[in-house]
Coordinates of C-alpha atoms and ligand atoms in Angstrom, one line a residue:
X27 CA 62.7 -146.2 12.6
X28 CA 62.6 -142.4 13.3
X29 CA 65.7 -140.1 14.6
X30 CA 65.9 -139.1 17.9
X31 CA 68.0 -136.1 19.7
X32 CA 68.1 -134.6 23.0
X33 CA 70.5 -132.1 24.7
X34 CA 71.0 -130.8 28.1
X35 CA 74.0 -128.5 29.0
X36 CA 75.8 -125.1 28.9
X37 CA 74.9 -124.0 25.4
X38 CA 71.9 -123.1 23.7
X39 CA 69.9 -126.2 22.4
X40 CA 68.4 -125.1 19.3
X41 CA 71.6 -125.5 17.0
X42 CA 72.2 -128.8 18.4
X43 CA 68.9 -130.3 17.9
X44 CA 68.7 -129.0 14.3
X45 CA 72.1 -130.1 13.3
X46 CA 71.5 -133.4 14.7
X47 CA 68.4 -134.1 13.2
X48 CA 69.8 -133.1 10.1
X49 CA 72.2 -136.0 10.7
X50 CA 69.5 -138.4 11.4
X51 CA 67.2 -137.4 8.6
X52 CA 68.1 -140.6 6.8
X53 CA 66.2 -142.2 9.3
X54 CA 62.9 -140.9 8.4
X55 CA 61.9 -137.4 6.9
X56 CA 57.9 -137.6 7.0
X57 CA 57.9 -134.9 9.6
X58 CA 59.8 -133.2 12.3
X59 CA 59.7 -131.3 15.6
X60 CA 61.5 -130.3 18.8
X61 CA 60.3 -129.4 22.4
X62 CA 62.5 -127.4 25.1
X63 CA 61.8 -125.4 27.9
X64 CA 61.6 -121.6 27.9
X65 CA 60.3 -119.3 31.1
X66 CA 59.4 -122.3 32.8
X67 CA 56.8 -123.2 29.7
X68 CA 57.1 -126.3 27.4
X69 CA 57.4 -125.1 24.1
X70 CA 56.8 -127.6 21.3
X71 CA 57.4 -126.8 17.4
X72 CA 56.6 -129.5 14.9
X73 CA 55.5 -129.9 11.3
X74 CA 54.7 -132.3 8.3
X75 CA 58.2 -132.3 6.0
X76 CA 61.7 -132.2 6.8
X77 CA 63.9 -130.3 9.3
X78 CA 64.4 -127.6 7.0
X79 CA 60.3 -127.0 7.4
X80 CA 60.9 -127.3 11.0
X81 CA 63.4 -124.4 10.8
X82 CA 60.8 -122.1 9.1
X83 CA 58.2 -123.2 11.8
X84 CA 60.7 -121.9 14.6
X85 CA 61.3 -118.5 12.4
X86 CA 64.2 -116.3 13.0
X87 CA 63.7 -116.1 16.8
X88 CA 65.8 -119.2 18.0
X89 CA 65.2 -120.4 21.3
X90 CA 67.6 -120.0 23.9
X91 CA 66.9 -122.9 26.3
X92 CA 69.6 -125.2 27.2
X93 CA 67.4 -128.4 27.3
X94 CA 65.5 -129.8 24.5
X95 CA 64.7 -132.7 22.4
X96 CA 64.2 -133.2 18.5
X97 CA 62.6 -135.8 16.1
X98 CA 62.3 -136.7 12.6
X99 CA 59.8 -139.3 11.8
X100 CA 59.1 -142.2 9.5
X101 CA 55.6 -142.7 9.8
X102 CA 54.1 -146.0 11.2
X103 CA 50.8 -145.0 13.0
X104 CA 49.2 -142.4 11.5
X105 CA 49.8 -140.3 8.4
X106 CA 52.8 -137.9 8.1
X107 CA 50.8 -134.6 9.3
X108 CA 51.5 -131.7 11.8
X109 CA 49.6 -133.4 14.4
X110 CA 51.2 -136.9 14.3
X111 CA 54.8 -135.2 14.5
X112 CA 56.5 -135.9 17.4
X113 CA 56.9 -134.6 20.3
X114 CA 53.8 -135.7 21.9
X115 CA 52.9 -134.0 24.9
X116 CA 50.7 -135.5 27.9
X117 CA 47.2 -134.3 28.7
X118 CA 48.3 -131.5 31.0
X119 CA 51.0 -130.4 28.8
X120 CA 53.9 -130.9 31.3
X121 CA 55.6 -133.6 29.6
X122 CA 56.9 -133.9 26.1
X123 CA 58.1 -137.1 24.7
X124 CA 60.0 -138.5 21.4
X125 CA 60.1 -142.2 20.4
X126 CA 61.2 -144.2 17.8
X127 CA 60.1 -147.6 17.7
X128 CA 56.4 -149.3 17.8
X129 CA 54.3 -149.8 21.0
X130 CA 52.4 -153.0 20.0
X131 CA 49.8 -152.9 22.9
X132 CA 48.9 -149.3 22.4
X133 CA 45.3 -149.7 21.4
X134 CA 44.3 -151.6 24.8
X135 CA 46.3 -148.9 26.8
X136 CA 44.7 -146.1 24.7
X137 CA 41.3 -147.7 25.5
X138 CA 41.9 -147.9 29.2
X139 CA 43.4 -144.5 29.4
X140 CA 40.3 -142.9 27.4
X141 CA 38.2 -145.0 30.0
X142 CA 39.8 -142.9 32.7
X143 CA 39.5 -139.3 31.0
X144 CA 42.5 -139.2 28.9
X145 CA 42.0 -137.3 25.5
X146 CA 44.2 -138.0 22.4
X147 CA 45.1 -135.8 19.6
X148 CA 46.8 -137.8 17.3
X149 CA 46.7 -141.4 15.7
X150 CA 50.1 -142.4 16.9
X151 CA 51.0 -145.0 19.6
X152 CA 53.6 -142.8 21.0
X153 CA 51.1 -140.3 22.4
X154 CA 49.5 -143.3 24.5
X155 CA 52.9 -143.7 26.0
X156 CA 53.1 -140.2 27.2
X157 CA 49.7 -140.2 28.4
X158 CA 50.7 -143.4 30.6
X159 CA 53.8 -141.9 32.2
X160 CA 51.5 -138.9 33.1
X161 CA 48.6 -141.5 34.4
X162 CA 51.5 -143.6 36.3
X163 CA 53.1 -140.4 37.9
X164 CA 49.9 -139.1 38.9
X165 CA 48.4 -142.3 40.4
X166 CA 51.7 -143.4 42.2
X167 CA 52.9 -140.0 43.2
X168 CA 56.3 -141.2 41.8
X169 CA 59.2 -139.3 39.9
X170 CA 59.3 -138.7 36.4
X171 CA 62.4 -141.4 36.3
X172 CA 60.3 -143.9 38.2
X173 CA 57.2 -143.4 36.3
X174 CA 58.8 -144.0 33.0
X175 CA 60.2 -147.1 34.3
X176 CA 56.7 -148.2 35.7
X177 CA 54.9 -147.3 32.5
X178 CA 57.5 -149.1 30.0
X179 CA 57.0 -152.1 32.2
X180 CA 53.3 -152.4 30.8
X181 CA 54.1 -151.7 27.2
X182 CA 55.0 -154.3 24.5
X183 CA 56.9 -153.4 21.5
X184 CA 60.2 -151.5 20.6
X185 CA 61.3 -147.8 21.8
X186 CA 63.9 -145.5 22.2
X187 CA 62.4 -142.6 24.0
X188 CA 63.5 -139.0 25.5
X189 CA 61.3 -137.5 28.0
X190 CA 61.4 -133.8 29.2
X191 CA 59.3 -132.3 31.9
X192 CA 58.7 -128.6 32.3
X193 CA 59.1 -128.7 36.0
X194 CA 62.8 -129.7 35.7
X195 CA 64.8 -128.0 33.1
X196 CA 67.9 -130.1 34.4
X197 CA 66.8 -133.5 33.5
X198 CA 66.1 -135.6 30.7
X199 CA 64.8 -139.0 31.1
X200 CA 65.9 -141.8 28.2
X201 CA 65.0 -145.4 27.8
X202 CA 65.6 -148.2 25.1
X203 CA 64.3 -151.5 24.1
X204 CA 65.0 -153.0 20.3
X205 CA 65.6 -149.5 19.1
X206 CA 68.9 -147.9 19.3
X207 CA 70.1 -145.2 21.6
X208 CA 73.3 -143.8 22.6
X209 CA 74.2 -141.1 25.2
X210 CA 77.2 -138.7 24.8
X211 CA 78.9 -137.4 27.7
X212 CA 80.4 -133.9 27.4
X213 CA 83.1 -132.2 29.1
X214 CA 81.0 -129.8 31.3
X215 CA 78.3 -131.9 32.2
X216 CA 76.8 -131.7 28.7
X217 CA 74.7 -134.6 27.6
X218 CA 73.8 -135.5 24.2
X219 CA 71.3 -138.1 23.2
X220 CA 70.6 -139.7 19.8
X221 CA 69.8 -142.7 17.7
X222 CA 73.2 -143.1 16.7
X223 CA 76.6 -141.5 17.1
X224 CA 76.5 -139.2 14.0
X225 CA 75.0 -135.9 16.0
X226 CA 77.4 -136.6 18.8
X227 CA 80.6 -137.0 17.3
X228 CA 81.3 -133.2 17.1
X229 CA 80.9 -132.4 20.7
X230 CA 82.3 -135.6 22.7
X231 CA 84.0 -139.0 21.9
X232 CA 82.7 -140.5 25.4
X233 CA 79.6 -142.4 24.8
X234 CA 77.4 -144.9 26.6
X235 CA 75.1 -147.4 24.7
X236 CA 72.0 -148.0 26.7
X237 CA 71.2 -151.7 26.8
X238 CA 67.6 -152.9 26.0
X239 CA 65.2 -152.4 28.9
X240 CA 67.4 -149.8 30.6
X241 CA 66.0 -146.6 31.8
X242 CA 68.6 -143.5 32.1
X243 CA 68.3 -140.2 33.9
X244 CA 70.8 -137.4 32.8
X245 CA 70.8 -134.6 35.2
X246 CA 73.0 -131.7 35.7
X247 CA 73.4 -132.2 39.5
X248 CA 73.6 -135.8 39.5
X249 CA 74.8 -136.9 36.2
X250 CA 74.2 -140.2 34.6
X251 CA 72.2 -142.7 36.5
X252 CA 71.1 -146.2 35.2
X253 CA 68.5 -148.6 36.2
X254 CA 67.1 -151.7 34.3
X255 CA 63.3 -152.4 34.0
X256 CA 63.2 -154.2 37.3
X257 CA 64.8 -151.1 39.2
X258 CA 68.1 -152.7 39.6
X259 CA 71.0 -150.1 39.3
X260 CA 73.4 -150.5 36.3
X261 CA 76.9 -149.2 36.0
X262 CA 77.3 -147.0 32.8
X263 CA 80.2 -148.4 30.5
X264 CA 81.7 -145.6 28.8
X265 CA 83.3 -146.1 25.2
X266 CA 85.3 -144.0 22.9
X267 CA 84.0 -143.2 19.5
X268 CA 86.1 -144.2 16.7
X269 CA 83.7 -142.2 14.1
X270 CA 85.4 -139.2 12.5
X271 CA 83.3 -136.2 11.6
X272 CA 84.5 -135.8 7.7
X273 CA 83.0 -139.5 7.2
X274 CA 79.6 -138.5 7.6
X275 CA 79.8 -135.2 5.7
X276 CA 79.4 -134.8 1.7
X277 CA 83.0 -134.0 1.1
X278 CA 82.1 -131.9 -2.0
X279 CA 79.8 -134.6 -3.7
X280 CA 76.2 -133.3 -4.6
X281 CA 75.0 -136.1 -2.6
X282 CA 75.9 -138.8 0.1
X283 CA 74.7 -141.4 -2.7
X284 CA 77.3 -140.3 -5.3
X285 CA 80.2 -139.8 -2.8
X286 CA 79.4 -143.4 -1.1
X287 CA 79.6 -144.9 -4.8
X288 CA 82.9 -143.3 -5.2
X289 CA 84.4 -144.1 -1.8
X290 CA 84.3 -148.1 -2.9
X291 CA 87.8 -148.3 -4.0
X292 CA 88.5 -147.3 -0.1
X293 CA 85.9 -149.2 1.7
X294 CA 86.5 -152.4 -0.4
X295 CA 90.3 -152.0 0.5
X296 CA 89.4 -151.4 4.3
X297 CA 87.2 -154.4 4.5
X298 CA 90.3 -156.4 3.4
X299 CA 93.0 -155.1 5.1
X300 CA 94.5 -157.1 8.1
X301 CA 92.6 -160.0 6.9
X302 CA 94.3 -161.4 3.8
X303 CA 97.8 -162.3 4.0
X304 CA 99.3 -163.1 0.7
X305 CA 102.8 -164.3 2.0
X306 CA 101.3 -167.0 4.4
X307 CA 98.2 -167.9 2.0
X308 CA 95.9 -167.4 5.0
X309 CA 93.1 -165.3 5.8
X310 CA 92.7 -164.2 9.6
X311 CA 89.3 -163.5 10.7
X312 CA 88.6 -163.9 14.6
X313 CA 84.9 -164.9 14.3
X314 CA 85.9 -167.9 12.4
X315 CA 89.3 -168.8 14.3
X316 CA 87.5 -168.7 17.6
X317 CA 84.9 -171.2 16.6
X318 CA 87.0 -173.2 14.1
X319 CA 85.2 -176.4 15.1
X320 CA 81.8 -175.2 14.3
X321 CA 82.8 -173.7 11.1
X322 CA 84.5 -177.2 10.0
X323 CA 81.8 -179.4 11.1
X324 CA 78.5 -177.5 10.4
X325 CA 76.4 -179.2 7.8
X326 CA 74.5 -176.1 6.8
X327 CA 74.6 -172.5 6.7
X328 CA 71.7 -170.2 7.1
X329 CA 71.9 -166.4 5.9
X330 CA 69.1 -164.2 7.1
X331 CA 69.2 -160.6 5.9
X332 CA 66.7 -157.7 4.1
X333 CA 66.7 -155.9 1.0
X334 CA 70.3 -155.2 -0.4
X335 CA 72.0 -157.1 2.3
X336 CA 69.8 -160.5 1.3
X337 CA 71.3 -160.0 -2.3
X338 CA 75.0 -159.9 -0.7
X339 CA 73.7 -163.1 1.0
X340 CA 72.7 -164.6 -2.2
X341 CA 76.1 -163.9 -3.7
X342 CA 77.5 -165.7 -0.5
X343 CA 75.3 -168.6 -1.0
X344 CA 77.1 -169.3 -4.4
X345 CA 80.6 -168.4 -2.7
X346 CA 80.2 -171.2 0.3
X347 CA 78.9 -173.6 -2.4
X348 CA 81.8 -173.1 -4.7
X349 CA 84.7 -172.6 -2.3
X350 CA 83.7 -174.7 1.0
X351 CA 81.0 -176.7 -0.3
X352 CA 78.7 -176.2 2.5
X353 CA 74.7 -176.2 1.5
X354 CA 73.6 -172.9 2.2
X355 CA 69.9 -171.3 2.4
X356 CA 69.5 -167.5 2.0
X357 CA 66.4 -166.3 3.7
X358 CA 64.4 -163.0 4.0
X359 CA 64.6 -162.3 7.6
X360 CA 60.8 -161.4 7.7
X361 CA 59.8 -164.6 6.3
X362 CA 62.1 -166.7 8.3
X363 CA 60.9 -165.4 11.6
X364 CA 57.3 -165.8 11.0
X365 CA 57.5 -169.4 9.5
X366 CA 58.5 -172.4 11.9
X367 CA 61.9 -172.9 10.4
X368 CA 63.8 -175.8 11.1
X369 CA 67.2 -174.6 12.8
X370 CA 69.5 -177.2 13.8
X371 CA 72.1 -176.5 17.0
X372 CA 74.7 -177.4 14.5
X373 CA 73.7 -174.9 12.0
X374 CA 75.6 -171.5 11.5
X375 CA 73.4 -168.6 11.1
X376 CA 75.0 -165.5 9.1
X377 CA 73.2 -162.4 9.7
X378 CA 74.1 -159.5 7.5
X379 CA 73.1 -155.8 8.1
X380 CA 74.5 -152.6 7.1
X381 CA 72.7 -150.6 10.0
X382 CA 72.7 -153.5 12.6
X383 CA 69.1 -152.5 13.6
X384 CA 66.9 -153.9 11.1
X385 CA 64.1 -155.2 13.1
X386 CA 63.2 -158.3 11.0
X387 CA 66.9 -159.7 11.0
X388 CA 67.3 -159.0 14.8
X389 CA 64.0 -161.1 15.6
X390 CA 65.6 -163.8 13.0
X391 CA 68.6 -163.8 15.1
X392 CA 66.8 -164.1 18.4
X393 CA 65.0 -167.3 17.2
X394 CA 68.0 -169.0 15.8
X395 CA 69.5 -168.5 18.9
X396 CA 66.7 -169.9 21.0
X397 CA 67.3 -173.1 18.9
X398 CA 71.1 -173.1 19.6
X399 CA 72.7 -172.2 16.4
X400 CA 75.8 -170.4 16.3
X401 CA 74.9 -166.5 15.0
X402 CA 77.8 -164.9 13.2
X403 CA 77.0 -161.3 12.1
X404 CA 78.1 -159.3 9.2
X405 CA 77.4 -155.5 10.2
X406 CA 78.7 -152.0 9.1
X407 CA 77.8 -150.1 12.4
X408 CA 80.1 -150.8 15.4
X409 CA 78.2 -151.6 18.4
X410 CA 74.9 -151.9 16.8
X411 CA 72.3 -154.2 18.0
X412 CA 72.8 -156.8 15.6
X413 CA 76.7 -156.7 16.3
X414 CA 75.8 -157.0 20.0
X415 CA 73.3 -159.7 19.5
X416 CA 75.4 -162.1 17.6
X417 CA 78.0 -164.7 19.1
X418 CA 80.7 -163.5 16.9
X419 CA 81.0 -161.7 13.3
X420 CA 83.1 -159.7 11.1
X421 CA 82.5 -156.1 10.6
X422 CA 82.4 -154.7 7.0
X423 CA 84.6 -151.3 7.0
X424 CA 82.5 -149.5 4.8
X425 CA 82.2 -146.3 7.2
X426 CA 79.2 -144.7 7.5
X427 CA 76.5 -145.2 4.8
X428 CA 74.1 -142.2 5.0
X429 CA 72.2 -142.4 1.5
X430 CA 69.0 -144.5 1.9
X431 CA 70.2 -146.7 -1.3
X432 CA 72.8 -149.2 -0.2
X433 CA 75.9 -148.9 -2.3
X434 CA 79.2 -149.3 -0.7
X435 CA 77.9 -151.4 1.9
X436 CA 76.9 -154.2 -0.4
X437 CA 80.3 -154.3 -1.8
X438 CA 81.7 -154.6 1.4
X439 CA 79.5 -157.2 2.6
X440 CA 80.4 -159.4 -0.4
X441 CA 83.8 -158.6 0.4
X442 CA 83.8 -159.9 3.8
X443 CA 81.7 -162.7 3.0
X444 CA 83.9 -163.8 0.2
X445 CA 86.8 -163.9 2.9
X446 CA 84.8 -166.0 5.2
X447 CA 84.0 -168.5 2.6
X448 CA 87.6 -168.9 1.7
X449 CA 88.7 -168.9 5.1
X450 CA 86.1 -171.6 5.9
X451 CA 87.0 -173.7 2.7
X452 CA 90.6 -173.7 3.7
X453 CA 89.9 -175.0 7.4
X454 CA 87.6 -177.7 5.9
X455 CA 90.5 -178.5 3.4
X456 CA 88.2 -178.6 0.5
X457 CA 90.1 -175.8 -1.7
X458 CA 93.7 -175.9 -2.9
X459 CA 96.2 -173.5 -1.8
X460 CA 96.8 -172.5 -5.6
X461 CA 93.2 -171.7 -6.1
X462 CA 93.0 -169.6 -2.8
X463 CA 96.4 -167.7 -3.5
X464 CA 95.0 -166.9 -6.8
X465 CA 91.7 -165.7 -5.7
X466 CA 93.2 -163.8 -2.8
X467 CA 95.5 -162.1 -5.3
X468 CA 92.2 -161.2 -7.4
X469 CA 90.4 -160.0 -4.3
X470 CA 93.4 -157.6 -3.5
X471 CA 93.0 -156.1 -7.0
X472 CA 89.7 -155.0 -6.6
X473 CA 90.0 -151.6 -5.3
X474 CA 92.2 -150.7 -8.5
X475 CA 89.4 -152.5 -10.7
X476 CA 86.6 -150.8 -9.1
X477 CA 88.5 -147.4 -9.7
X478 CA 88.8 -148.1 -13.2
X479 CA 85.0 -148.9 -13.6
X480 CA 84.3 -145.6 -11.7
X481 CA 86.0 -143.7 -14.9
X482 CA 83.2 -145.2 -17.1
X483 CA 80.8 -142.7 -15.4
X484 CA 80.3 -140.4 -18.3
X485 CA 79.1 -143.5 -20.5
X486 CA 76.8 -144.4 -17.9
X487 CA 75.4 -141.1 -17.6
X488 CA 74.9 -140.7 -21.3
X489 CA 72.9 -144.1 -21.5
X490 CA 71.0 -142.9 -18.4
X491 CA 70.1 -139.8 -20.4
X492 CA 68.5 -141.8 -23.1
X493 CA 66.3 -144.2 -20.6
X494 CA 65.5 -141.6 -18.0
X495 CA 61.8 -141.5 -19.3
X496 CA 61.5 -145.4 -19.5
X497 CA 58.8 -146.8 -16.9
X498 CA 60.1 -150.3 -16.8
X499 CA 63.1 -152.0 -16.9
X500 CA 64.5 -155.6 -16.7
X501 CA 67.7 -156.9 -15.2
X502 CA 69.2 -160.1 -16.3
X503 CA 72.0 -162.1 -15.0
X504 CA 73.3 -165.8 -14.6
X505 CA 75.0 -167.5 -11.5
X506 CA 77.2 -165.0 -9.9
X507 CA 75.3 -162.2 -11.7
X508 CA 72.0 -163.2 -10.8
X509 CA 72.1 -161.3 -7.3
X510 CA 73.4 -158.6 -9.0
X511 CA 70.7 -158.3 -11.4
X512 CA 68.3 -157.9 -8.4
X513 CA 70.3 -155.5 -6.7
X514 CA 70.6 -153.1 -9.8
X515 CA 67.0 -153.4 -10.2
X516 CA 66.1 -152.4 -6.5
X517 CA 68.7 -149.5 -7.0
X518 CA 66.6 -148.2 -9.8
X519 CA 63.2 -148.6 -8.2
X520 CA 64.0 -147.3 -5.0
X521 CA 65.6 -143.8 -5.9
X522 CA 63.8 -143.1 -9.5
X523 CA 60.6 -144.6 -8.8
X524 CA 61.0 -146.8 -12.3
X525 CA 59.4 -150.3 -12.0
X526 CA 62.3 -152.7 -12.4
X527 CA 62.8 -156.5 -12.3
X528 CA 65.6 -158.5 -11.9
X529 CA 65.6 -162.1 -13.1
X530 CA 67.8 -165.0 -13.8
X531 CA 68.6 -164.7 -17.6
X532 CA 67.4 -168.0 -18.4
X533 CA 64.2 -167.4 -16.6
X534 CA 63.1 -164.5 -19.1
X535 CA 61.7 -167.1 -21.3
X536 CA 59.4 -168.4 -18.7
X537 CA 57.1 -165.2 -18.5
X538 CA 59.0 -161.9 -18.5
X539 CA 59.8 -162.1 -22.3
X540 CA 56.2 -161.3 -22.8
X541 CA 57.0 -157.6 -21.6
X542 CA 59.6 -157.0 -24.1
X543 CA 59.4 -154.3 -26.8
X544 CA 61.1 -151.6 -28.3
X545 CA 60.8 -149.4 -25.0
X546 CA 62.0 -152.0 -22.6
X547 CA 65.6 -151.4 -21.5
X548 CA 67.0 -154.6 -20.6
X549 CA 70.1 -154.4 -18.6
X550 CA 72.2 -157.7 -19.1
X551 CA 75.4 -158.4 -17.0
X552 CA 77.0 -160.4 -19.9
X553 CA 80.7 -160.6 -18.6
X554 CA 82.9 -163.7 -19.8
X555 CA 82.8 -166.8 -17.5
X556 CA 80.9 -169.8 -17.0
X557 CA 77.4 -168.8 -18.5
X558 CA 78.5 -166.2 -21.1
X559 CA 77.5 -168.4 -24.2
X560 CA 74.2 -168.8 -22.6
X561 CA 73.8 -165.2 -21.8
X562 CA 74.6 -164.2 -25.5
X563 CA 71.7 -166.2 -26.2
X564 CA 69.6 -164.6 -24.2
X565 CA 70.6 -161.2 -25.7
X566 CA 69.6 -162.6 -28.9
X567 CA 66.5 -163.6 -27.6
X568 CA 65.6 -159.9 -26.5
X569 CA 66.8 -158.5 -29.5
X570 CA 64.6 -160.7 -31.7
X571 CA 61.6 -158.9 -30.0
X572 CA 63.2 -155.2 -30.2
X573 CA 64.2 -155.0 -26.5
X574 CA 67.0 -152.5 -25.7
X575 CA 70.2 -154.0 -24.5
X576 CA 72.4 -152.3 -22.2
X577 CA 75.1 -154.6 -21.8
X578 CA 77.9 -154.9 -18.9
X579 CA 80.8 -156.6 -20.6
X580 CA 84.3 -157.6 -19.9
X581 CA 86.8 -155.2 -21.4
X582 CA 87.7 -156.1 -24.9
X583 CA 84.6 -158.0 -25.7
X584 CA 83.4 -158.0 -29.0
X585 CA 80.5 -160.7 -29.5
X586 CA 78.2 -158.8 -27.1
X587 CA 79.2 -155.5 -28.5
X588 CA 78.2 -156.5 -31.8
X589 CA 74.5 -157.1 -30.5
X590 CA 73.8 -154.6 -27.9
X591 CA 72.7 -151.2 -28.1
X592 CA 75.0 -150.0 -25.4
X593 CA 78.1 -151.7 -23.4
X594 CA 79.9 -150.7 -20.4
X595 CA 83.2 -152.4 -20.1
X596 CA 84.5 -153.4 -16.8
X597 CA 87.8 -155.1 -16.1
X598 CA 88.3 -158.9 -16.2
X599 CA 88.6 -160.7 -13.1
X600 CA 87.5 -164.3 -11.4
X601 CA 83.7 -165.1 -12.0
X602 CA 83.2 -165.2 -8.2
X603 CA 84.5 -161.4 -8.0
X604 CA 82.3 -159.9 -10.8
X605 CA 79.5 -158.9 -8.5
X606 CA 81.9 -156.4 -6.8
X607 CA 82.6 -154.7 -10.1
X608 CA 79.7 -155.1 -12.5
X609 CA 77.3 -153.9 -9.6
X610 CA 78.9 -150.4 -9.9
X611 CA 77.7 -149.0 -13.3
X612 CA 74.2 -150.3 -12.1
X613 CA 74.5 -148.0 -9.2
X614 CA 75.8 -145.2 -11.2
X615 CA 73.0 -145.9 -13.8
X616 CA 70.2 -145.5 -11.3
X617 CA 71.9 -142.4 -9.6
X618 CA 72.0 -140.5 -13.2
X619 CA 68.5 -141.6 -14.1
X620 CA 67.1 -140.7 -10.6
X621 CA 68.9 -137.1 -10.8
X622 CA 67.4 -136.5 -14.1
X623 CA 63.9 -137.2 -13.1
X624 CA 64.6 -134.7 -10.3
X625 CA 64.5 -137.4 -7.4
X626 CA 66.0 -136.7 -4.2
X627 CA 68.7 -139.8 -4.3
X628 CA 69.6 -139.6 -0.5
X629 CA 66.2 -139.8 0.8
X630 CA 63.8 -141.5 -1.7
X631 CA 60.1 -141.1 -0.9
X632 CA 58.7 -143.6 1.6
X633 CA 61.9 -144.8 2.7
X634 CA 64.0 -144.8 5.7
X635 CA 67.9 -145.8 6.1
X636 CA 67.1 -148.2 8.8
X637 CA 64.0 -150.5 9.1
X638 CA 63.6 -150.8 13.1
X639 CA 60.0 -151.9 12.6
X640 CA 58.4 -155.2 11.4
Ligands
M6R707 O1 70.6 -152.2 7.4 P1 70.3 -153.0 6.7 O2 71.5 -153.7 6.0 O3 69.9 -154.4 7.5 O4 69.0 -152.9 5.8 C1 68.3 -153.6 5.1 C2 67.5 -153.1 3.9 O5 66.5 -152.5 4.5 C3 68.4 -152.1 2.8 O6 69.3 -152.9 2.4 C4 67.4 -151.4 2.0 O7 66.8 -152.7 1.2 C5 68.1 -150.4 1.1 N1 67.2 -149.3 1.0 C6 68.7 -150.9 -0.4 O8 69.2 -149.9 -0.8

């Protein structure tokens, strides 16, 4: 899960590559590099660190070349250092290559190539690929385009690659399998290549998403040519991008994460608009309507996802069981794919993913597809691999999420899953019209309620100030709030590096209670609803052991206020909608703690936004 960019056209490449890499830096930031052709020579600049470090390496004299490639890395094979940074070059120094993905059989290919005299400089799988292409080109006496195709037919794994050859400054070769890649076609035979559309949107709206196992040649003389791995010609399908440039900029906020937290009233509204009709009392979702019979009769729903999306899946489990009375199993995609799971052709599998590129989720989808299940995707990125691999689905309309910590994607996912659960409950005739209408109205009031919670920011910041130096934190919730406890803990650990655990509140007495002392902040979601009394008892258990309670309570609450050390009030809503409102202060809390500890909230250490490797 690295970011790759390429440019070939009428303007100098440098600015385009640097800007493109900065936009893709969320995908990985262990090292950065670029290659271009100048005076007939292949020039490679690369270093450990971020794009800004690469700019320092290039220095004040910027290249004037009109062709080049760039890479920002999330390390898989080989530690982050200058040598392992991309681009990697062939043995004779004529070909440079950038890669996002993993070549699984690289070790055996490397051994074979070494036996034939190839010498490797790095520990990466990518360097093996560029040597293989060189080897094939020399042995078969074929063009670079053909050599790439032949070489790729020998490799196993995932790749999105761009290849640059110093003997041809008018051409780039591109290929993809299981890693994302998009080609932008500019007005004057300018070509832009990138892992996603964000580096392209500024220059053109016309794009071609390459399919798996396609190899493309972009050439200033002959334009775009695509073949599949079996060398059959493919017709490029040009699509118009809908992305807006403002959506991928910080818009006055210090970080993407803070901007994205504050965008939630709008992203929630966008994820409801056009689906809920209060007049007719109906929910319109084409992915459900088109497969109505399957949804009516499915004996079971399986949900596969990772990380925050998995937490949204847990909320969905409660929703489907409560509204639609369908048994649900929520699975970590990475575990699901490596068991021998029981999947019936009558099952419906919901795959949830913000990026739509998560490798484990994609693999789980493929497995469930092979077994005949109907696959429904809940994705944020339009045209992403998961959205294309599923039979049907519903997009979350959260807009681009760039901060590595997922915030607005989570609330949008829950909102979309909520509508799916309600719609299916209606179709199965297991929910009353009165209840549906009330819940639909509550759903519609969420943007305003979330707006109201965002106004508690100053209180949350003051609490963060007190606990910024803690080394552990416990998050507790019951029922619908249990997944929120998990999500709050994940947010804190991933951006502030504080160890945090989420637990069902009642489970605390079965172990974690041993951790509680006067230094332990315990964040409890204690809103009014089905489990309120029980959670109050859990708070008392913590207080009896001198733990520090930070409680998220319903506005006007007096009981918890009387026993907690700090409270954050949120507006009253139906139990089933509490996760969408109560997660906001937890997002803000982790944001403030991380900022106070001097952490980079948008690019936390060791992480990347889309995990396109296993
Ligand atoms: O793009 P996806 O939703 O498939 O990503 C899944 C996880 O990698 C992601 O939610 C991750 O856990 C986030 N960093 C959490 O904030």
